[in-house]
Amino acid sequence: MRIVIDLQGAQSVSRFRGIGRYSLSLAQAMAAQAGDHEMLIALNGALVDSVEPLRNAFNGLLPPDSIRVWHPSGGHLSPARRVPDEILRECFLAGLKPDIVHVTSLFEGMSDAAVTSIGRFSGTTPVAPTLYDLIPYIHREKYLADPTSATWYLSKVDQLKRANLLLAISESARREAIEHLEFSPDSVVNISSAADERFHRIDVTPEAERALRGKLGLMRPFVMYTGGIDYRKNIEGLIRAFASLPSEVRHAHQLAVVCSVTDDSRQALQAVARSAGLDESELVLTGFVSDEELVALYNLSTAFVFPSFHEGFGLPLLEAMHCGTPVIAADASSLPEVVGRSDALFNARSDQAMTAKMFEVLTNEAFRADLVRHGYEQARRFSWKESARRALGAFEESARRVATSERVSVAARARRPRMALLTPLPPERSGIATYSTELIPELSRFYEIDVIVAQQDVAAPQVSACAEVRSVDWFVDHQADYERVVYQVGNSQFHAHMFELMRTIPGVVVLHDFFLSGIRAHMALSGGLPQLWMRDLFRSHGYPALLDNSKSSDIAPMIFKYPCNFDVLGANIGLIVHSSYARRLGDEWYGAGTSDAWAEIPHLRAPPAKIDRDGARRQLGIDPDDFVVCSFGHVAPTKLSARLLEAWSASELSRYAKSQLVFVGENHAGDYGVRLQHDIDNQRLGGQVTVTGWADSDTYQAYLAAADVAVQLRTLSRGETSGAVYDCMNYGLATVVNANGAMADLPPHGVLVLNDEFDNVELVSALEQLWRDEAFRKQLGRNAANIVAEKHAPRVCAEQYCQRIEAFYEAQRDGELAMVREIGAHSAEACDRDLIAIAEAAALTFPARLPARQWLIDVTEAPSEGQPGWAGLSQALHEALSEARPGWRVDLIQIRQGDDRYRYARKMAASLLKLPADAIDDDVLEIQQGDFVTCWPAQAERDALQRERVNGLRARGALVDVGAGIAALRNPNLAP
């Protein structure tokens, strides 16, 4: 499971109170016992002072990138911004793809920048808050008299009812949820609580005891209470009960109320004491004490009394027991389960009962000793490890319930959603056009499809029979009519119109070619916009690609080297590829995990045309007993066509008169094609080896039916999946491939696979084996046809398309576009200032997806051009670019005078690298979780400002190294 913990309970005003300690201790214990579960911590970036301490609190428990930070607008007191902040937070959490979200404290944000909610935006992810108590809800007349407080608290209770699971801190709190909120018993789990390890028996030195007693005015043995000053705490009853002790016992002791106390409360409690007959020395109101002082006071006290009417748990009891203090308490709510001993309890509503129990514990040494012994044993039953075990078990059980709940299949919907599918169609000479004609009829079972084309003529009757064919202009004008949008994208001119559409009308992208540099370069150069090509290079691959481009006089090597596809990978609702190889390329180019959210659907192939072998051979003029080897697709260096010709010439087949080698496709238009034809003619193979030229569909299928063997070789794959290979397998041809790109993943029992870097001897051997061994050849062909029929049939693939598309759009319902719509619906009356704050918060929480993790160098304090150190900075930047690991991008950032935001210093970097700067801009900085920032040492008068900047970067998830400067660039041990 992926468990996301909203840890604002340890960030808000509750940070240094019991809720804050509980939240952090439980989260740490769960992290320590997570096992196979993945755990993420979500922090509120507006509560910036707590972010770094909490990161440090999980050092060694969780990887650094498990701490995620989101940013509200800070409008906790403004209704115009509170609801949008709640929507933004839930969208952020949903984007982490959790199996369950644990909210450590839902009742936060009344007086600070904490933002909590349940079901404000996303109702699909199970939410499990901690339930401490329902005291204000149960005792509304005491706690909710103020209308503003009542409205806020009751809205939180309403949200609490939407939770899938409650983690109660006691059995008493569990019963409250069942009785007062009507939760089912199996959806509320008592995970209990524990005390911090700092609470234990200690020896307080005489010097330390004298100092502490003198500071607080504790001159005699004392009875201790700690907690808060509140109606339900029953402090007035405690004072009256202490005052009713026999005078000889009372005068021998003091009553110490250990907690912060306001002036008003102090005066009120002192008035109660005077009215009960206590003199000033008998009641000690200590005010705030440190944790160290609190531990010492537990250890020094004669007895600990907890008289509360109502508690969620009663943690001070546990702390006192750990310190060896005899404990007595009221018999109310959760306190009996914490104390675990009935004769240590009294009726909280009876001052006399409390007096009697205090008298017993102060005068009966045997009873006191027994309480101490019992307290040690009882306290050991409570541990954070056990609470965490119960919590994780509750999460697992909740997940099982969700997994076994009934779900409606997407195929069973009463109405087909309307889909716009953008693709070329025949007669365009595109493999994707053919692919789409096979997919659309099957996909139309699930969707009402309009096919959007950028071509005048369409010759695809099987598509027209089940879908409307529309123009791009129609799509733009009617985009709002479509519930689903799908782009079939490849590296050719047939897809040029799609790139701008994908940016403005996002959809699911089916990426047929991982490398899109060919079409991107064509679009830039044919449009007379070379800076567009440089922008694409920089956006996808950073400064190294621009440096390569500046050194190259020919664009072809650049097209070949760089995919130039990041805008397509990032600007979509979901991405579908056809091979594991394409996913591996994504991770290699843009960092591990890039392809985690991609879907992989096999390259579909329709059942082969009903063409018998003899008929096909008659159509093509091939004798029935000829042995025919075909290679399908354009003749090209990347298809190793010349290598196949060399192997053929070296094989026995070239000397067998009844054999043929046919290249079914257009010859290469350049020198490569000329040399291939020259070699065919020069070796007098003209009657045996032919290049057909462009083959229409009928001719292509005839060769598939007529051939005995196919050879489909590849080098320097660009991430594409070979439709021709699947055509050969589909027709039951024994097919030879080499393990290059996606072909390395083909089932070995369905094709004959050579090494990627094979030598001609291997290929000769494969050809001769398939020629001589008819049984092996036919078995290989049958295996291939069965693989395609089972895994690549259009109906099978269309069902997977439907499942994946629906999953992508289901996630989008809890995604950023939905968030924008929801925020808009709740911001109709917001002023411009609120809207700007909300937009800035969303930009911080959801930064633009970047093509790699960033190694950012803060050059705010660096030298300017012409100043000493400029040349060294240039050299260091070159070194950093050469040293950065794959998946990392180097960039410069700075804060300029008059601007409090970080911006990229890309034009400065271009100057340092001697690159043209017209294709890059100094945009506002985008930070991702785990980016690394190196800061130059600030001037003395700017130290405070730099600390503020650094804290801001860390709050956004960056790892910051202050002061490393050029050393970090030059030292690979410091580099990320």
mmCIF file of C-alpha atoms in Angstrom, residues 205-404:
data_model
loop_
_atom_site.group_PDB
_atom_site.id
_atom_site.type_symbol
_atom_site.label_atom_id
_atom_site.label_comp_id
_atom_site.label_asym_id
_atom_site.label_seq_id
_atom_site.Cartn_x
_atom_site.Cartn_y
_atom_site.Cartn_z
ATOM 1 C CA THR A 205 19.999 15.532 42.422
ATOM 2 C CA PRO A 206 19.521 17.513 45.652
ATOM 3 C CA GLU A 207 20.893 20.615 43.939
ATOM 4 C CA ALA A 208 18.492 20.292 40.993
ATOM 5 C CA GLU A 209 15.574 19.612 43.324
ATOM 6 C CA ARG A 210 16.323 22.702 45.429
ATOM 7 C CA ALA A 211 16.619 24.874 42.333
ATOM 8 C CA LEU A 212 13.344 23.615 40.830
ATOM 9 C CA ARG A 213 11.406 23.837 44.080
ATOM 10 C CA GLY A 214 12.745 27.330 44.720
ATOM 11 C CA LYS A 215 11.806 28.478 41.214
ATOM 12 C CA LEU A 216 8.221 27.201 41.507
ATOM 13 C CA GLY A 217 7.584 27.728 45.232
ATOM 14 C CA LEU A 218 7.267 24.036 46.134
ATOM 15 C CA MET A 219 8.472 23.890 49.737
ATOM 16 C CA ARG A 220 6.737 20.665 50.894
ATOM 17 C CA PRO A 221 5.741 17.277 49.448
ATOM 18 C CA PHE A 222 3.175 17.982 46.753
ATOM 19 C CA VAL A 223 0.217 16.476 44.953
ATOM 20 C CA MET A 224 0.538 17.110 41.250
ATOM 21 C CA TYR A 225 -1.814 17.709 38.349
ATOM 22 C CA THR A 226 -0.808 18.577 34.777
ATOM 23 C CA GLY A 227 -2.935 19.093 31.726
ATOM 24 C CA GLY A 228 -4.866 22.191 30.847
ATOM 25 C CA ILE A 229 -7.142 24.766 32.497
ATOM 26 C CA ASP A 230 -10.576 23.934 31.175
ATOM 27 C CA TYR A 231 -14.096 23.250 32.443
ATOM 28 C CA ARG A 232 -13.833 19.504 31.818
ATOM 29 C CA LYS A 233 -10.476 19.271 33.592
ATOM 30 C CA ASN A 234 -12.297 19.854 36.901
ATOM 31 C CA ILE A 235 -9.481 21.915 38.465
ATOM 32 C CA GLU A 236 -11.964 23.707 40.722
ATOM 33 C CA GLY A 237 -13.145 20.330 42.066
ATOM 34 C CA LEU A 238 -9.545 19.271 42.637
ATOM 35 C CA ILE A 239 -8.848 22.433 44.652
ATOM 36 C CA ARG A 240 -11.980 21.939 46.771
ATOM 37 C CA ALA A 241 -11.172 18.246 47.329
ATOM 38 C CA PHE A 242 -7.594 19.061 48.379
ATOM 39 C CA ALA A 243 -8.894 21.752 50.741
ATOM 40 C CA SER A 244 -11.192 19.140 52.361
ATOM 41 C CA LEU A 245 -8.317 16.884 53.407
ATOM 42 C CA PRO A 246 -7.759 16.640 57.160
ATOM 43 C CA SER A 247 -5.722 19.666 58.193
ATOM 44 C CA GLU A 248 -2.665 17.665 59.324
ATOM 45 C CA VAL A 249 -2.476 15.980 55.883
ATOM 46 C CA ARG A 250 -3.278 19.111 53.916
ATOM 47 C CA HIS A 251 -0.763 21.302 55.795
ATOM 48 C CA ALA A 252 1.964 18.703 55.131
ATOM 49 C CA HIS A 253 1.463 18.980 51.354
ATOM 50 C CA GLN A 254 0.956 21.451 48.542
ATOM 51 C CA LEU A 255 -1.250 21.127 45.458
ATOM 52 C CA ALA A 256 0.780 21.806 42.280
ATOM 53 C CA VAL A 257 -1.188 22.621 39.110
ATOM 54 C CA VAL A 258 1.535 22.327 36.466
ATOM 55 C CA CYS A 259 0.602 23.975 33.178
ATOM 56 C CA SER A 260 0.400 27.293 31.412
ATOM 57 C CA VAL A 261 -2.197 29.552 32.960
ATOM 58 C CA THR A 262 -3.584 32.899 31.854
ATOM 59 C CA ASP A 263 -3.966 35.798 34.234
ATOM 60 C CA ASP A 264 -7.752 35.427 34.235
ATOM 61 C CA SER A 265 -7.557 31.717 35.022
ATOM 62 C CA ARG A 266 -4.966 32.289 37.731
ATOM 63 C CA GLN A 267 -7.200 34.831 39.490
ATOM 64 C CA ALA A 268 -10.250 32.581 39.177
ATOM 65 C CA LEU A 269 -8.483 29.526 40.597
ATOM 66 C CA GLN A 270 -6.925 31.506 43.428
ATOM 67 C CA ALA A 271 -10.391 32.785 44.307
ATOM 68 C CA VAL A 272 -11.663 29.179 44.470
ATOM 69 C CA ALA A 273 -8.718 28.298 46.748
ATOM 70 C CA ARG A 274 -9.402 31.202 49.105
ATOM 71 C CA SER A 275 -13.091 30.347 49.224
ATOM 72 C CA ALA A 276 -12.178 26.716 50.135
ATOM 73 C CA GLY A 277 -9.902 27.908 52.965
ATOM 74 C CA LEU A 278 -6.480 27.354 51.379
ATOM 75 C CA ASP A 279 -3.714 29.807 52.107
ATOM 76 C CA GLU A 280 -1.462 31.130 49.332
ATOM 77 C CA SER A 281 1.293 28.543 49.833
ATOM 78 C CA GLU A 282 -1.013 25.536 49.589
ATOM 79 C CA LEU A 283 -1.961 26.051 45.916
ATOM 80 C CA VAL A 284 0.941 26.439 43.474
ATOM 81 C CA LEU A 285 0.127 27.446 39.896
ATOM 82 C CA THR A 286 3.488 26.845 38.224
ATOM 83 C CA GLY A 287 2.790 28.271 34.794
ATOM 84 C CA PHE A 288 4.677 26.838 31.822
ATOM 85 C CA VAL A 289 7.463 24.347 32.584
ATOM 86 C CA SER A 290 9.928 22.732 30.194
ATOM 87 C CA ASP A 291 9.801 19.045 29.341
ATOM 88 C CA GLU A 292 12.865 18.418 31.512
ATOM 89 C CA GLU A 293 11.208 20.178 34.447
ATOM 90 C CA LEU A 294 7.975 18.246 33.886
ATOM 91 C CA VAL A 295 9.815 14.901 34.091
ATOM 92 C CA ALA A 296 11.515 16.006 37.286
ATOM 93 C CA LEU A 297 8.204 17.113 38.832
ATOM 94 C CA TYR A 298 6.592 13.738 38.044
ATOM 95 C CA ASN A 299 9.508 12.051 39.804
ATOM 96 C CA LEU A 300 9.372 14.375 42.825
ATOM 97 C CA SER A 301 5.607 14.395 43.365
ATOM 98 C CA THR A 302 4.027 12.376 46.173
ATOM 99 C CA ALA A 303 0.979 11.521 44.094
ATOM 100 C CA PHE A 304 -0.547 12.420 40.735
ATOM 101 C CA VAL A 305 -4.271 13.246 40.557
ATOM 102 C CA PHE A 306 -6.250 13.511 37.324
ATOM 103 C CA PRO A 307 -9.815 14.667 38.069
ATOM 104 C CA SER A 308 -11.094 15.250 34.507
ATOM 105 C CA PHE A 309 -14.769 14.774 33.613
ATOM 106 C CA HIS A 310 -13.936 13.837 30.020
ATOM 107 C CA GLU A 311 -10.735 12.895 28.177
ATOM 108 C CA GLY A 312 -9.888 11.424 24.837
ATOM 109 C CA PHE A 313 -7.114 9.405 26.445
ATOM 110 C CA GLY A 314 -5.419 11.020 29.466
ATOM 111 C CA LEU A 315 -1.757 10.943 28.483
ATOM 112 C CA PRO A 316 -0.434 12.607 31.689
ATOM 113 C CA LEU A 317 -1.538 9.484 33.615
ATOM 114 C CA LEU A 318 0.704 7.340 31.462
ATOM 115 C CA GLU A 319 3.601 9.772 31.763
ATOM 116 C CA ALA A 320 3.290 9.790 35.552
ATOM 117 C CA MET A 321 3.159 5.984 35.750
ATOM 118 C CA HIS A 322 6.343 5.737 33.656
ATOM 119 C CA CYS A 323 8.006 8.051 36.190
ATOM 120 C CA GLY A 324 7.028 5.841 39.147
ATOM 121 C CA THR A 325 4.402 8.231 40.518
ATOM 122 C CA PRO A 326 1.356 6.766 42.293
ATOM 123 C CA VAL A 327 -1.651 7.705 40.155
ATOM 124 C CA ILE A 328 -5.326 8.215 40.971
ATOM 125 C CA ALA A 329 -7.937 9.463 38.533
ATOM 126 C CA ALA A 330 -11.598 10.054 37.848
ATOM 127 C CA ASP A 331 -13.715 7.143 36.683
ATOM 128 C CA ALA A 332 -14.856 9.050 33.574
ATOM 129 C CA SER A 333 -14.529 8.447 29.815
ATOM 130 C CA SER A 334 -11.118 6.953 28.870
ATOM 131 C CA LEU A 335 -9.380 7.258 32.230
ATOM 132 C CA PRO A 336 -10.309 3.797 33.608
ATOM 133 C CA GLU A 337 -8.736 2.056 30.581
ATOM 134 C CA VAL A 338 -5.527 4.058 31.037
ATOM 135 C CA VAL A 339 -5.307 3.519 34.825
ATOM 136 C CA GLY A 340 -6.359 -0.135 34.611
ATOM 137 C CA ARG A 341 -7.257 -0.426 38.298
ATOM 138 C CA SER A 342 -10.665 0.291 39.792
ATOM 139 C CA ASP A 343 -9.445 1.059 43.338
ATOM 140 C CA ALA A 344 -7.353 3.932 41.939
ATOM 141 C CA LEU A 345 -10.476 5.682 40.614
ATOM 142 C CA PHE A 346 -12.962 8.113 42.127
ATOM 143 C CA ASN A 347 -16.203 9.764 41.092
ATOM 144 C CA ALA A 348 -15.226 12.992 39.354
ATOM 145 C CA ARG A 349 -18.557 14.602 40.226
ATOM 146 C CA SER A 350 -18.008 14.047 43.950
ATOM 147 C CA ASP A 351 -15.506 16.261 45.790
ATOM 148 C CA GLN A 352 -15.846 13.945 48.801
ATOM 149 C CA ALA A 353 -14.897 10.867 46.745
ATOM 150 C CA MET A 354 -11.851 12.650 45.366
ATOM 151 C CA THR A 355 -10.831 13.773 48.879
ATOM 152 C CA ALA A 356 -11.149 10.244 50.203
ATOM 153 C CA LYS A 357 -8.959 8.779 47.430
ATOM 154 C CA MET A 358 -6.340 11.495 47.898
ATOM 155 C CA PHE A 359 -6.309 10.830 51.658
ATOM 156 C CA GLU A 360 -5.770 7.126 50.998
ATOM 157 C CA VAL A 361 -2.890 7.621 48.592
ATOM 158 C CA LEU A 362 -1.186 10.188 50.845
ATOM 159 C CA THR A 363 -1.444 8.201 54.069
ATOM 160 C CA ASN A 364 -1.370 4.515 53.073
ATOM 161 C CA GLU A 365 2.220 3.598 52.212
ATOM 162 C CA ALA A 366 1.294 0.051 51.134
ATOM 163 C CA PHE A 367 -1.374 1.399 48.751
ATOM 164 C CA ARG A 368 1.067 3.931 47.344
ATOM 165 C CA ALA A 369 3.732 1.274 46.771
ATOM 166 C CA ASP A 370 1.194 -0.999 45.083
ATOM 167 C CA LEU A 371 0.106 1.834 42.776
ATOM 168 C CA VAL A 372 3.724 2.445 41.785
ATOM 169 C CA ARG A 373 4.258 -1.238 40.967
ATOM 170 C CA HIS A 374 0.999 -1.437 39.063
ATOM 171 C CA GLY A 375 1.796 1.797 37.223
ATOM 172 C CA TYR A 376 5.038 0.407 35.798
ATOM 173 C CA GLU A 377 3.271 -2.752 34.586
ATOM 174 C CA GLN A 378 0.275 -0.873 33.187
ATOM 175 C CA ALA A 379 2.393 1.708 31.368
ATOM 176 C CA ARG A 380 4.339 -1.023 29.557
ATOM 177 C CA ARG A 381 1.098 -2.158 27.879
ATOM 178 C CA PHE A 382 1.034 1.070 25.889
ATOM 179 C CA SER A 383 3.642 1.638 23.191
ATOM 180 C CA TRP A 384 3.912 3.521 19.945
ATOM 181 C CA LYS A 385 5.007 0.302 18.287
ATOM 182 C CA GLU A 386 1.711 -1.336 19.257
ATOM 183 C CA SER A 387 -0.324 1.724 18.232
ATOM 184 C CA ALA A 388 1.442 1.775 14.861
ATOM 185 C CA ARG A 389 0.842 -1.965 14.395
ATOM 186 C CA ARG A 390 -2.876 -1.464 15.030
ATOM 187 C CA ALA A 391 -3.019 1.521 12.674
ATOM 188 C CA LEU A 392 -1.266 -0.308 9.830
ATOM 189 C CA GLY A 393 -3.515 -3.308 10.357
ATOM 190 C CA ALA A 394 -6.574 -1.058 10.150
ATOM 191 C CA PHE A 395 -5.277 0.452 6.883
ATOM 192 C CA GLU A 396 -4.735 -3.020 5.425
ATOM 193 C CA GLU A 397 -8.211 -4.180 6.418
ATOM 194 C CA SER A 398 -9.748 -1.022 4.936
ATOM 195 C CA ALA A 399 -7.888 -1.648 1.671
ATOM 196 C CA ARG A 400 -9.188 -5.226 1.588
ATOM 197 C CA ARG A 401 -12.744 -3.966 1.966
ATOM 198 C CA VAL A 402 -12.243 -1.524 -0.904
ATOM 199 C CA ALA A 403 -10.658 -4.206 -3.098
ATOM 200 C CA THR A 404 -13.524 -6.646 -2.572
#
